[in-house]
mmCIF file of C-alpha atoms in Angstrom:
data_model
loop_
_atom_site.group_PDB
_atom_site.id
_atom_site.type_symbol
_atom_site.label_atom_id
_atom_site.label_comp_id
_atom_site.label_asym_id
_atom_site.label_seq_id
_atom_site.Cartn_x
_atom_site.Cartn_y
_atom_site.Cartn_z
ATOM 1 C CA GLY A 1 98.982 65.424 107.505
ATOM 2 C CA ALA A 2 97.775 67.580 110.343
ATOM 3 C CA VAL A 3 94.817 69.800 109.602
ATOM 4 C CA VAL A 4 93.953 73.192 110.996
ATOM 5 C CA SER A 5 90.380 74.296 110.464
ATOM 6 C CA GLN A 6 89.432 77.950 110.505
ATOM 7 C CA HIS A 7 85.918 79.333 110.530
ATOM 8 C CA PRO A 8 84.318 81.336 109.068
ATOM 9 C CA SER A 9 85.994 81.699 105.683
ATOM 10 C CA TRP A 10 84.615 85.170 105.238
ATOM 11 C CA VAL A 11 82.514 87.558 107.248
ATOM 12 C CA ILE A 12 80.975 90.944 106.613
ATOM 13 C CA CYS A 13 79.975 93.037 109.589
ATOM 14 C CA LYS A 14 78.896 96.531 110.470
ATOM 15 C CA SER A 15 81.276 98.974 112.056
ATOM 16 C CA GLY A 16 81.171 98.759 115.847
ATOM 17 C CA THR A 17 80.240 95.102 116.064
ATOM 18 C CA SER A 18 82.460 92.248 117.242
ATOM 19 C CA VAL A 19 83.502 89.265 115.192
ATOM 20 C CA LYS A 20 84.780 85.917 116.441
ATOM 21 C CA ILE A 21 87.047 83.675 114.387
ATOM 22 C CA GLU A 22 87.671 80.065 115.388
ATOM 23 C CA CYS A 23 90.767 77.995 114.806
ATOM 24 C CA ARG A 24 90.741 74.259 115.490
ATOM 25 C CA SER A 25 93.405 71.611 115.294
ATOM 26 C CA LEU A 26 91.551 68.566 114.010
ATOM 27 C CA ASP A 27 93.862 65.647 114.631
ATOM 28 C CA PHE A 28 96.416 66.844 117.137
ATOM 29 C CA GLN A 29 96.658 68.873 120.314
ATOM 30 C CA ALA A 30 98.136 72.319 120.027
ATOM 31 C CA THR A 31 99.447 74.012 123.143
ATOM 32 C CA THR A 32 100.428 76.982 121.004
ATOM 33 C CA MET A 33 98.585 78.621 118.137
ATOM 34 C CA PHE A 34 99.474 81.744 116.214
ATOM 35 C CA TRP A 35 97.305 84.453 114.724
ATOM 36 C CA TYR A 36 98.304 86.478 111.673
ATOM 37 C CA ARG A 37 96.754 89.203 109.599
ATOM 38 C CA GLN A 38 97.497 89.963 105.983
ATOM 39 C CA PHE A 39 96.655 93.024 103.930
ATOM 40 C CA PRO A 40 96.380 92.821 100.137
ATOM 41 C CA LYS A 41 99.705 92.194 98.389
ATOM 42 C CA GLN A 42 101.554 92.093 101.687
ATOM 43 C CA SER A 43 103.126 89.330 103.711
ATOM 44 C CA LEU A 44 101.649 87.729 106.803
ATOM 45 C CA MET A 45 102.117 89.742 109.959
ATOM 46 C CA LEU A 46 102.196 87.883 113.254
ATOM 47 C CA MET A 47 99.675 89.365 115.661
ATOM 48 C CA ALA A 48 99.853 87.138 118.703
ATOM 49 C CA THR A 49 100.823 83.800 120.146
ATOM 50 C CA SER A 50 97.979 81.935 121.777
ATOM 51 C CA ASN A 51 98.915 79.649 124.659
ATOM 52 C CA GLU A 52 96.507 77.077 126.045
ATOM 53 C CA GLY A 53 95.422 77.936 129.538
ATOM 54 C CA SER A 54 97.277 81.225 129.751
ATOM 55 C CA LYS A 55 97.221 84.739 128.371
ATOM 56 C CA ALA A 56 98.178 85.345 124.789
ATOM 57 C CA THR A 57 101.404 87.106 123.913
ATOM 58 C CA TYR A 58 100.883 90.019 121.551
ATOM 59 C CA GLU A 59 103.367 91.424 119.082
ATOM 60 C CA GLN A 60 104.410 95.018 119.444
ATOM 61 C CA GLY A 61 101.792 97.402 118.151
ATOM 62 C CA VAL A 62 98.884 94.949 118.347
ATOM 63 C CA GLU A 63 96.136 96.066 120.726
ATOM 64 C CA LYS A 64 95.294 93.247 123.102
ATOM 65 C CA ASP A 65 91.957 94.811 124.046
ATOM 66 C CA LYS A 66 91.039 95.087 120.390
ATOM 67 C CA PHE A 67 91.990 91.566 119.413
ATOM 68 C CA LEU A 68 90.883 89.204 122.164
ATOM 69 C CA ILE A 69 92.369 85.741 122.078
ATOM 70 C CA ASN A 70 91.062 82.758 123.985
ATOM 71 C CA HIS A 71 92.763 79.373 123.960
ATOM 72 C CA ALA A 72 90.629 77.398 126.363
ATOM 73 C CA SER A 73 91.402 73.924 125.049
ATOM 74 C CA LEU A 74 94.206 72.117 123.281
ATOM 75 C CA THR A 75 92.263 72.083 120.035
ATOM 76 C CA LEU A 76 90.580 75.481 119.904
ATOM 77 C CA SER A 77 91.711 79.079 119.851
ATOM 78 C CA THR A 78 89.477 82.027 119.078
ATOM 79 C CA LEU A 79 90.234 85.548 117.927
ATOM 80 C CA THR A 80 87.591 88.187 118.584
ATOM 81 C CA VAL A 81 87.881 91.496 116.802
ATOM 82 C CA THR A 82 86.054 93.867 119.118
ATOM 83 C CA SER A 83 84.284 97.014 117.960
ATOM 84 C CA ALA A 84 85.443 96.407 114.429
ATOM 85 C CA HIS A 85 86.160 99.344 112.140
ATOM 86 C CA PRO A 86 86.809 99.450 108.401
ATOM 87 C CA GLU A 87 90.574 99.565 108.987
ATOM 88 C CA ASP A 88 90.288 96.129 110.650
ATOM 89 C CA SER A 89 89.224 94.668 107.319
ATOM 90 C CA SER A 90 91.884 92.128 106.502
ATOM 91 C CA PHE A 91 92.666 88.457 105.926
ATOM 92 C CA TYR A 92 93.163 86.711 109.275
ATOM 93 C CA ILE A 93 95.005 83.395 109.427
ATOM 94 C CA CYS A 94 95.694 81.025 112.284
ATOM 95 C CA SER A 95 98.333 78.358 112.591
ATOM 96 C CA ALA A 96 99.075 75.452 114.874
ATOM 97 C CA GLY A 97 101.369 72.498 115.080
ATOM 98 C CA THR A 98 102.955 69.990 117.339
ATOM 99 C CA THR A 99 105.486 71.965 119.317
ATOM 100 C CA GLY A 100 109.106 71.034 119.115
ATOM 101 C CA GLN A 101 112.299 71.208 117.163
ATOM 102 C CA GLY A 102 111.848 70.086 113.607
ATOM 103 C CA GLU A 103 108.094 69.805 113.911
ATOM 104 C CA LYS A 104 105.664 71.224 111.360
ATOM 105 C CA LEU A 105 103.386 74.221 111.613
ATOM 106 C CA PHE A 106 100.108 74.144 109.713
ATOM 107 C CA PHE A 107 97.856 76.992 108.705
ATOM 108 C CA GLY A 108 94.149 77.477 108.491
ATOM 109 C CA SER A 109 92.504 78.557 105.259
ATOM 110 C CA GLY A 110 92.052 82.090 106.516
ATOM 111 C CA THR A 111 89.134 84.418 107.247
ATOM 112 C CA GLN A 112 88.434 87.432 105.096
ATOM 113 C CA LEU A 113 86.899 90.122 107.300
ATOM 114 C CA SER A 114 85.150 93.067 105.701
ATOM 115 C CA VAL A 115 83.902 95.809 108.007
ATOM 116 C CA LEU A 116 81.374 98.174 106.483
ATOM 117 C CA ASP B 1 115.188 83.832 114.947
ATOM 118 C CA ALA B 2 117.325 84.440 111.878
ATOM 119 C CA LYS B 3 116.062 86.732 109.147
ATOM 120 C CA THR B 4 115.777 85.557 105.572
ATOM 121 C CA THR B 5 116.237 87.268 102.223
ATOM 122 C CA GLN B 6 114.492 86.153 99.055
ATOM 123 C CA PRO B 7 114.186 87.636 95.562
ATOM 124 C CA PRO B 8 110.816 89.359 95.207
ATOM 125 C CA SER B 9 109.793 87.559 92.040
ATOM 126 C CA MET B 10 110.758 84.814 89.611
ATOM 127 C CA ASP B 11 109.390 83.276 86.442
ATOM 128 C CA CYS B 12 109.647 79.647 85.415
ATOM 129 C CA ALA B 13 108.541 77.830 82.283
ATOM 130 C CA GLU B 14 105.984 75.118 82.782
ATOM 131 C CA GLY B 15 107.610 71.690 83.021
ATOM 132 C CA ARG B 16 110.991 73.099 83.949
ATOM 133 C CA ALA B 17 112.568 73.048 87.383
ATOM 134 C CA ALA B 18 111.955 76.084 89.566
ATOM 135 C CA ASN B 19 114.863 76.961 91.837
ATOM 136 C CA LEU B 20 113.986 79.413 94.593
ATOM 137 C CA PRO B 21 116.883 80.760 96.656
ATOM 138 C CA CYS B 22 116.865 81.946 100.239
ATOM 139 C CA ASN B 23 119.633 83.637 102.169
ATOM 140 C CA HIS B 24 119.793 83.120 105.938
ATOM 141 C CA SER B 25 123.343 84.121 106.728
ATOM 142 C CA THR B 26 122.695 84.647 110.442
ATOM 143 C CA ILE B 27 121.187 81.235 111.035
ATOM 144 C CA SER B 28 122.266 79.510 114.232
ATOM 145 C CA GLY B 29 123.140 75.861 114.675
ATOM 146 C CA ASN B 30 119.799 74.674 115.986
ATOM 147 C CA GLU B 31 117.559 76.583 113.610
ATOM 148 C CA TYR B 32 115.581 74.795 110.944
ATOM 149 C CA VAL B 33 114.781 76.104 107.468
ATOM 150 C CA TYR B 34 111.104 75.898 106.516
ATOM 151 C CA TRP B 35 109.435 76.553 103.197
ATOM 152 C CA TYR B 36 105.790 77.426 102.747
ATOM 153 C CA ARG B 37 103.800 78.719 99.835
ATOM 154 C CA GLN B 38 100.646 80.768 99.647
ATOM 155 C CA ILE B 39 98.255 80.723 96.762
ATOM 156 C CA HIS B 40 96.081 83.790 96.505
ATOM 157 C CA SER B 41 93.484 84.139 99.274
ATOM 158 C CA GLN B 42 94.456 80.882 100.960
ATOM 159 C CA GLY B 43 96.431 79.986 104.064
ATOM 160 C CA PRO B 44 100.098 79.072 103.658
ATOM 161 C CA GLN B 45 100.814 75.480 102.698
ATOM 162 C CA TYR B 46 103.710 73.546 104.200
ATOM 163 C CA ILE B 47 106.222 72.354 101.622
ATOM 164 C CA ILE B 48 109.357 71.072 103.304
ATOM 165 C CA HIS B 49 111.847 71.749 106.074
ATOM 166 C CA GLY B 50 115.370 70.747 107.034
ATOM 167 C CA LEU B 51 118.236 71.325 109.425
ATOM 168 C CA LYS B 52 121.504 70.375 107.735
ATOM 169 C CA ASN B 53 120.941 67.643 105.208
ATOM 170 C CA ASN B 54 119.206 67.987 101.892
ATOM 171 C CA GLU B 55 115.601 66.869 102.012
ATOM 172 C CA THR B 56 113.156 65.606 99.409
ATOM 173 C CA ASN B 57 109.469 64.852 99.545
ATOM 174 C CA GLU B 58 106.645 64.473 97.080
ATOM 175 C CA MET B 59 106.403 68.215 96.560
ATOM 176 C CA ALA B 60 109.949 69.486 96.414
ATOM 177 C CA SER B 61 113.609 69.207 97.292
ATOM 178 C CA LEU B 62 115.474 71.388 99.754
ATOM 179 C CA ILE B 63 119.169 71.985 99.253
ATOM 180 C CA ILE B 64 120.998 73.558 102.196
ATOM 181 C CA THR B 65 124.559 74.749 101.738
ATOM 182 C CA GLU B 66 127.244 73.249 103.921
ATOM 183 C CA ASP B 67 127.663 76.466 105.915
ATOM 184 C CA ARG B 68 123.846 76.634 106.187
ATOM 185 C CA LYS B 69 123.816 80.295 105.244
ATOM 186 C CA SER B 70 121.579 79.740 102.250
ATOM 187 C CA SER B 71 119.196 77.215 100.789
ATOM 188 C CA THR B 72 117.333 76.489 97.583
ATOM 189 C CA LEU B 73 113.872 75.087 97.150
ATOM 190 C CA ILE B 74 113.521 73.053 93.985
ATOM 191 C CA LEU B 75 110.220 72.269 92.326
ATOM 192 C CA PRO B 76 111.372 69.651 89.820
ATOM 193 C CA HIS B 77 108.647 70.042 87.194
ATOM 194 C CA ALA B 78 106.767 73.269 87.707
ATOM 195 C CA THR B 79 103.101 73.402 86.767
ATOM 196 C CA LEU B 80 100.736 76.330 86.479
ATOM 197 C CA ARG B 81 99.320 75.392 89.886
ATOM 198 C CA ASP B 82 102.704 76.094 91.441
ATOM 199 C CA THR B 83 102.213 79.805 90.825
ATOM 200 C CA ALA B 84 102.259 81.240 94.356
ATOM 201 C CA VAL B 85 104.265 83.251 96.849
ATOM 202 C CA TYR B 86 106.980 81.121 98.436
ATOM 203 C CA TYR B 87 108.242 81.882 101.911
ATOM 204 C CA CYS B 88 111.472 80.758 103.514
ATOM 205 C CA ILE B 89 111.394 80.838 107.329
ATOM 206 C CA VAL B 90 114.050 80.018 109.879
ATOM 207 C CA THR B 91 113.177 79.033 113.420
ATOM 208 C CA ARG B 92 114.407 76.892 116.298
ATOM 209 C CA ASN B 93 111.110 75.472 117.356
ATOM 210 C CA THR B 94 107.534 75.446 116.144
ATOM 211 C CA GLY B 95 106.535 76.686 119.564
ATOM 212 C CA ASN B 96 108.420 79.850 118.739
ATOM 213 C CA GLN B 97 107.002 82.612 116.612
ATOM 214 C CA PHE B 98 107.033 82.085 112.847
ATOM 215 C CA TYR B 99 107.888 85.385 111.201
ATOM 216 C CA PHE B 100 107.248 85.739 107.484
ATOM 217 C CA GLY B 101 109.423 87.820 105.212
ATOM 218 C CA THR B 102 108.299 89.185 101.883
ATOM 219 C CA GLY B 103 108.727 85.889 100.040
ATOM 220 C CA THR B 104 109.216 85.180 96.333
ATOM 221 C CA SER B 105 106.314 85.462 93.945
ATOM 222 C CA LEU B 106 106.771 82.607 91.494
ATOM 223 C CA THR B 107 104.936 82.736 88.189
ATOM 224 C CA VAL B 108 104.883 79.588 86.098
ATOM 225 C CA ILE B 109 104.517 80.489 82.447
ATOM 226 C CA PRO B 110 102.782 78.176 79.956
#
């Protein structure tokens, strides 16, 4: 089956620094990728839709200048958490799939971000 | 996309069938029903999806009612490794946003 690779698996950073998370589709081209965040014991919350070659679409309440998304190729999308603060500590997950009705969406293994 | 309702938690004895219900009463004709599960600290794993007909694969079976307003995911012989949170999602197209509800936390008991 299709594989979505996410890197890094975990990252610890100091408050005020920026962190980049990569999401790759390994055996298919993804025109659309999604980014989620998940707090402990909560469900996944969709943050933004990443579209290849165009600007990402952010969900209501998600700061686009805080969470920069770049989808420069059909196999790679990146999420950069800028000027990270402790409240940004969370589990970030990306997803991608072949777009269409009845197609499948696959998820990366997630990135645990801890901001000190 | 249609919203879904699932029981917050369920228990199942190891080796028995686990039947996880999902209500999607506002589903429209071209929306698919997807099931994913998430084991602690991992990304969601695809299980199965369907439109109208019942579906079966190596992991599970999906039973969709004739009016399509509800569905049931069946794990035929639950094992301890099936302990996870199971999410039912309804969407027209994988290019559209996938919104997760609260899911069902399934605990398989030895």
